[in-house]
């Protein structure tokens, strides 16, 4: 893959970088995406599984589904795409990683201060008193467990459709998008808001917005450049170029 002169210059000069990731970065680890051919929403109905009404209607079904997803995530490893982002964080003074993924793979790869817009599937809490649930309680429950303090149902700490994003996380993401000079959107179809508005926000603030995806998306007409391919192959290449260019600058 050829990296354009313009992109090389941006990789070389960037002082503030914001990266937004979606399910596509974890696809090469074996975590299903949502809207791909084998995507979760092709097999399951989000209205039956990923909203609070569905949970209150049939908590055991929703709990079972998240137990299945927790199992999938616990059996896979971060891939070269996740590790390249860790390396990029070590190269850039002002670096922010914003993810829509709930799979915890960025943190497992070593990324620091990950901004989790949609929560994290490895955490659970009581829907009534909001106390965090112990790992032990979560692991031993095939059916939805109840809170040992108030008896409320335990739910996954993820953002369901119709729910607000964690305010502090979204504020941090907006700030980073508003001040960065290089914005990468990696492996996201760009159809879920408000996350999908971040690339536009960065572009309006003068950032160079690079999209990395296996195919063109709704975002493609609105970014500065799109690289088509696998995140696990393109991100390590971009880090190599970044190191080369910055080394040239120093010598
Ligand atoms: N490398 C790069 N991109 C990839 C790869 C890969 N190896 N594999 C798939 N992709 C791309 C697909 O082409 C698609 O555009 O990743 C994107 C995944 O899109 P979605 O499945 O829609 O996932 P995402 O954008 O993260 O969904 C956003 O929707 O369902 C909700 O809360 C859920 O966080 C999720 C949100």
Coordinates of C-alpha atoms and ligand atoms in Angstrom, one line a residue:
X1 CA 0.0 0.0 0.0
X2 CA 1.4 3.4 -1.0
X3 CA 1.1 6.1 1.6
X4 CA 0.6 9.5 0.0
X5 CA 3.1 12.4 0.5
X6 CA 0.3 14.4 2.1
X7 CA -0.4 11.6 4.6
X8 CA 3.3 11.1 5.3
X9 CA 3.6 14.8 6.1
X10 CA 0.6 14.6 8.4
X11 CA 2.0 11.5 10.2
X12 CA 5.3 13.3 10.6
X13 CA 3.9 16.7 11.8
X14 CA 0.9 15.7 14.0
X15 CA 1.2 16.9 17.6
X16 CA -2.3 16.1 18.7
X17 CA -3.9 12.8 17.5
X18 CA -7.4 11.4 18.2
X19 CA -8.3 7.8 17.1
X20 CA -11.9 6.6 17.0
X21 CA -12.3 2.8 16.7
X22 CA -15.2 0.6 15.9
X23 CA -15.9 -3.2 15.7
X24 CA -13.7 -3.5 12.6
X25 CA -10.5 -3.2 14.6
X26 CA -11.5 -6.3 16.6
X27 CA -12.6 -8.4 13.7
X28 CA -9.2 -9.8 13.1
X29 CA -9.2 -11.0 16.7
X30 CA -12.3 -13.0 16.0
X31 CA -14.9 -10.6 17.6
X32 CA -17.9 -10.4 15.3
X33 CA -18.8 -6.9 14.0
X34 CA -22.4 -5.7 14.1
X35 CA -23.4 -4.9 10.5
X36 CA -20.9 -7.1 8.5
X37 CA -22.0 -10.3 6.6
X38 CA -21.5 -12.4 9.8
X39 CA -22.4 -9.3 11.9
X40 CA -24.3 -9.7 15.2
X41 CA -27.3 -7.7 14.0
X42 CA -27.7 -10.1 11.0
X43 CA -28.3 -12.9 13.5
X44 CA -29.8 -11.1 16.5
X45 CA -32.4 -8.4 16.8
X46 CA -31.0 -5.3 18.7
X47 CA -34.5 -4.4 19.8
X48 CA -34.8 -7.7 21.6
X49 CA -31.4 -7.7 23.2
X50 CA -29.7 -4.2 23.4
X51 CA -32.2 -1.9 25.1
X52 CA -33.5 -1.5 28.7
X53 CA -37.1 -2.4 27.9
X54 CA -36.0 -5.7 26.3
X55 CA -33.9 -6.4 29.5
X56 CA -36.9 -5.7 31.8
X57 CA -39.2 -7.8 29.6
X58 CA -36.8 -10.8 29.5
X59 CA -33.7 -10.3 31.7
X60 CA -32.5 -13.9 31.4
X61 CA -32.5 -13.8 27.6
X62 CA -30.5 -10.5 27.6
X63 CA -28.2 -11.8 30.3
X64 CA -27.5 -15.0 28.4
X65 CA -26.6 -13.0 25.3
X66 CA -24.1 -10.9 27.1
X67 CA -22.7 -14.0 28.8
X68 CA -22.1 -15.4 25.3
X69 CA -20.4 -12.1 24.1
X70 CA -18.3 -12.0 27.3
X71 CA -17.1 -15.6 26.6
X72 CA -16.2 -14.7 23.0
X73 CA -14.2 -11.7 24.1
X74 CA -12.4 -13.6 26.9
X75 CA -11.2 -16.3 24.4
X76 CA -9.6 -13.8 21.9
X77 CA -6.4 -11.7 21.9
X78 CA -5.7 -8.1 20.8
X79 CA -4.3 -8.0 17.3
X80 CA -1.5 -6.0 15.5
X81 CA -4.0 -3.2 15.0
X82 CA -4.6 -2.8 18.8
X83 CA -0.8 -2.9 19.4
X84 CA 0.0 -0.4 16.7
X85 CA -2.3 2.1 18.5
X86 CA -0.4 1.5 21.7
X87 CA 2.8 2.3 19.9
X88 CA 1.3 5.5 18.3
X89 CA 0.3 6.6 21.9
X90 CA 4.0 6.4 22.9
X91 CA 5.0 8.5 19.9
X92 CA 2.5 11.4 20.3
X93 CA 2.5 13.9 23.1
X94 CA -1.3 14.6 23.0
X95 CA -3.0 11.3 22.1
X96 CA -6.6 10.3 22.7
X97 CA -8.1 6.9 21.9
X98 CA -11.9 6.8 21.7
X99 CA -13.6 3.5 21.2
X100 CA -17.2 2.4 20.5
X101 CA -16.1 -1.2 21.3
X102 CA -17.1 -2.8 24.6
X103 CA -14.6 -5.7 24.3
X104 CA -11.8 -4.2 26.5
X105 CA -9.2 -5.3 23.9
X106 CA -7.5 -1.9 23.7
X107 CA -6.8 -1.9 27.4
X108 CA -5.7 -5.5 27.2
X109 CA -3.2 -4.5 24.5
X110 CA -1.8 -1.8 26.8
X111 CA -3.6 1.4 25.7
X112 CA -3.8 3.9 28.5
X113 CA -6.8 6.1 29.4
X114 CA -9.1 4.6 26.7
X115 CA -12.3 6.7 26.3
X116 CA -15.1 4.1 26.3
X117 CA -18.1 5.7 24.6
X118 CA -20.3 2.6 24.8
X119 CA -19.1 1.1 28.1
X120 CA -17.3 -2.1 28.7
X121 CA -18.7 -5.7 28.7
X122 CA -16.4 -6.8 31.5
X123 CA -18.1 -4.5 34.0
X124 CA -21.6 -5.0 35.4
X125 CA -23.7 -3.1 37.9
X126 CA -27.1 -3.1 39.6
X127 CA -29.8 -1.5 37.6
X128 CA -31.5 -0.2 40.7
X129 CA -28.8 1.0 43.2
X130 CA -26.0 1.1 40.5
X131 CA -23.5 -0.7 42.7
X132 CA -20.9 -2.6 40.7
X133 CA -21.4 -6.3 40.6
X134 CA -18.6 -8.7 41.7
X135 CA -16.8 -10.8 39.0
X136 CA -17.6 -13.8 41.2
X137 CA -21.4 -13.1 41.0
X138 CA -21.2 -12.5 37.3
X139 CA -19.2 -15.6 36.5
X140 CA -21.4 -18.0 38.4
X141 CA -24.8 -16.8 37.0
X142 CA -26.4 -18.4 33.9
X143 CA -29.6 -16.6 34.7
X144 CA -29.6 -12.8 35.5
X145 CA -28.1 -12.3 38.9
X146 CA -29.6 -10.0 41.5
X147 CA -27.8 -7.3 43.6
X148 CA -26.8 -8.5 47.1
X149 CA -27.6 -5.1 48.5
X150 CA -31.0 -4.2 47.0
X151 CA -32.1 -7.2 45.0
X152 CA -32.1 -5.3 41.7
X153 CA -31.1 -7.0 38.5
X154 CA -27.5 -6.9 37.4
X155 CA -26.9 -5.5 33.9
X156 CA -23.8 -5.1 31.7
X157 CA -22.1 -1.7 31.9
X158 CA -22.7 -1.0 28.2
X159 CA -24.7 1.7 26.5
X160 CA -27.9 0.3 25.1
X161 CA -29.9 1.8 22.2
X162 CA -31.9 4.8 23.5
X163 CA -29.5 5.4 26.3
X164 CA -27.2 8.4 26.8
X165 CA -23.4 8.0 26.4
X166 CA -21.4 8.5 29.6
X167 CA -21.3 12.3 29.7
X168 CA -17.6 12.6 30.7
X169 CA -16.5 10.2 28.1
X170 CA -18.3 12.0 25.3
X171 CA -17.0 15.4 26.5
X172 CA -13.5 14.0 26.5
X173 CA -14.0 12.7 22.9
X174 CA -15.4 16.0 21.7
X175 CA -12.5 17.9 23.2
X176 CA -10.0 15.6 21.6
X177 CA -11.7 15.8 18.2
X178 CA -11.9 19.6 18.5
X179 CA -8.1 20.1 19.2
X180 CA -6.4 17.3 17.2
X181 CA -4.6 17.9 13.9
X182 CA -4.8 14.3 12.9
X183 CA -8.0 12.2 13.4
X184 CA -8.1 8.5 12.5
X185 CA -11.4 6.6 12.2
X186 CA -10.7 2.9 12.2
X187 CA -13.1 0.0 11.5
X188 CA -16.4 1.8 12.0
X189 CA -19.4 2.0 9.6
X190 CA -20.1 5.5 10.9
X191 CA -23.8 5.0 11.2
X192 CA -24.2 5.3 15.0
X193 CA -24.5 8.7 16.6
X194 CA -23.2 10.7 18.4
X195 CA -19.9 8.8 17.9
X196 CA -20.2 9.1 14.1
X197 CA -20.2 12.9 14.4
X198 CA -16.7 13.1 15.8
X199 CA -14.8 12.8 12.4
X200 CA -16.9 15.7 11.0
X201 CA -16.2 17.7 14.2
X202 CA -12.4 17.2 13.8
X203 CA -12.5 18.1 10.1
X204 CA -14.4 21.3 10.9
X205 CA -11.6 22.2 13.3
X206 CA -9.0 21.8 10.6
X207 CA -7.8 18.3 11.3
X208 CA -6.7 15.8 8.6
X209 CA -9.3 13.0 8.9
X210 CA -8.0 9.6 7.8
X211 CA -10.5 6.6 7.5
X212 CA -9.2 3.0 7.6
X213 CA -11.8 0.5 6.7
X214 CA -12.2 -2.8 4.8
X215 CA -14.7 -0.9 2.5
X216 CA -16.1 2.5 1.9
X217 CA -18.6 3.8 4.4
X218 CA -21.1 6.6 5.0
X219 CA -18.1 8.6 6.4
X220 CA -15.9 8.3 3.3
X221 CA -17.3 11.3 1.4
X222 CA -16.7 13.5 4.4
X223 CA -13.1 12.5 5.4
X224 CA -9.7 13.8 4.0
X225 CA -8.5 10.4 2.8
X226 CA -9.6 6.7 3.0
X227 CA -7.3 3.7 3.1
X228 CA -9.1 0.5 2.2
X229 CA -7.8 -2.7 3.8
X230 CA -7.4 -4.5 7.2
X231 CA -6.8 -2.3 10.3
X232 CA -4.3 -5.0 11.5
X233 CA -2.2 -4.4 8.4
X234 CA -2.6 -0.7 7.8
X235 CA -2.1 0.6 11.4
X236 CA 1.3 -1.1 11.8
X237 CA 2.4 0.4 8.4
X238 CA 1.3 3.9 9.5
X239 CA 3.3 3.6 12.7
X240 CA 6.4 2.5 10.8
X241 CA 6.0 5.6 8.5
X242 CA 5.4 7.8 11.5
X243 CA 8.7 6.6 13.1
X244 CA 10.6 6.9 9.8
X245 CA 9.4 10.4 9.1
X246 CA 10.0 11.6 12.7
X247 CA 13.4 10.0 12.7
X248 CA 14.3 11.9 9.4
X249 CA 13.2 15.1 11.1
X250 CA 15.5 14.5 14.1
X251 CA 18.6 13.6 12.0
Ligands
LIG1 N1 -10.3 -3.8 9.2 C1 -10.9 -2.5 9.0 N2 -12.2 -2.4 9.0 C2 -13.0 -3.5 9.1 C3 -12.4 -4.8 9.3 C4 -11.0 -4.9 9.3 N3 -10.4 -6.0 9.5 N4 -13.4 -5.7 9.3 C5 -14.6 -5.0 9.2 N5 -14.3 -3.7 9.1 C6 -15.3 -2.6 9.0 C7 -16.6 -2.9 8.2 O1 -16.4 -2.6 6.8 C8 -17.5 -1.9 8.9 O2 -17.5 -0.6 8.2 O3 -15.7 -2.3 10.3 C9 -17.0 -1.7 10.3 C10 -17.8 -2.3 11.4 O4 -19.0 -1.6 11.4 P1 -20.2 -2.0 12.4 O5 -20.3 -3.5 12.5 O6 -21.4 -1.2 12.1 O7 -19.6 -1.6 13.9 P2 -19.4 -0.1 14.5 O8 -19.3 0.9 13.5 O9 -18.4 -0.2 15.6 O10 -20.9 0.0 15.2 C11 -21.1 1.1 16.0 O11 -23.2 0.2 16.7 O12 -24.4 -1.7 17.2 C12 -23.8 -0.5 17.8 O13 -23.0 -0.1 20.0 C13 -22.7 -0.8 18.8 O14 -20.6 0.3 19.1 C14 -21.5 -0.3 18.1 C15 -22.0 0.8 17.2

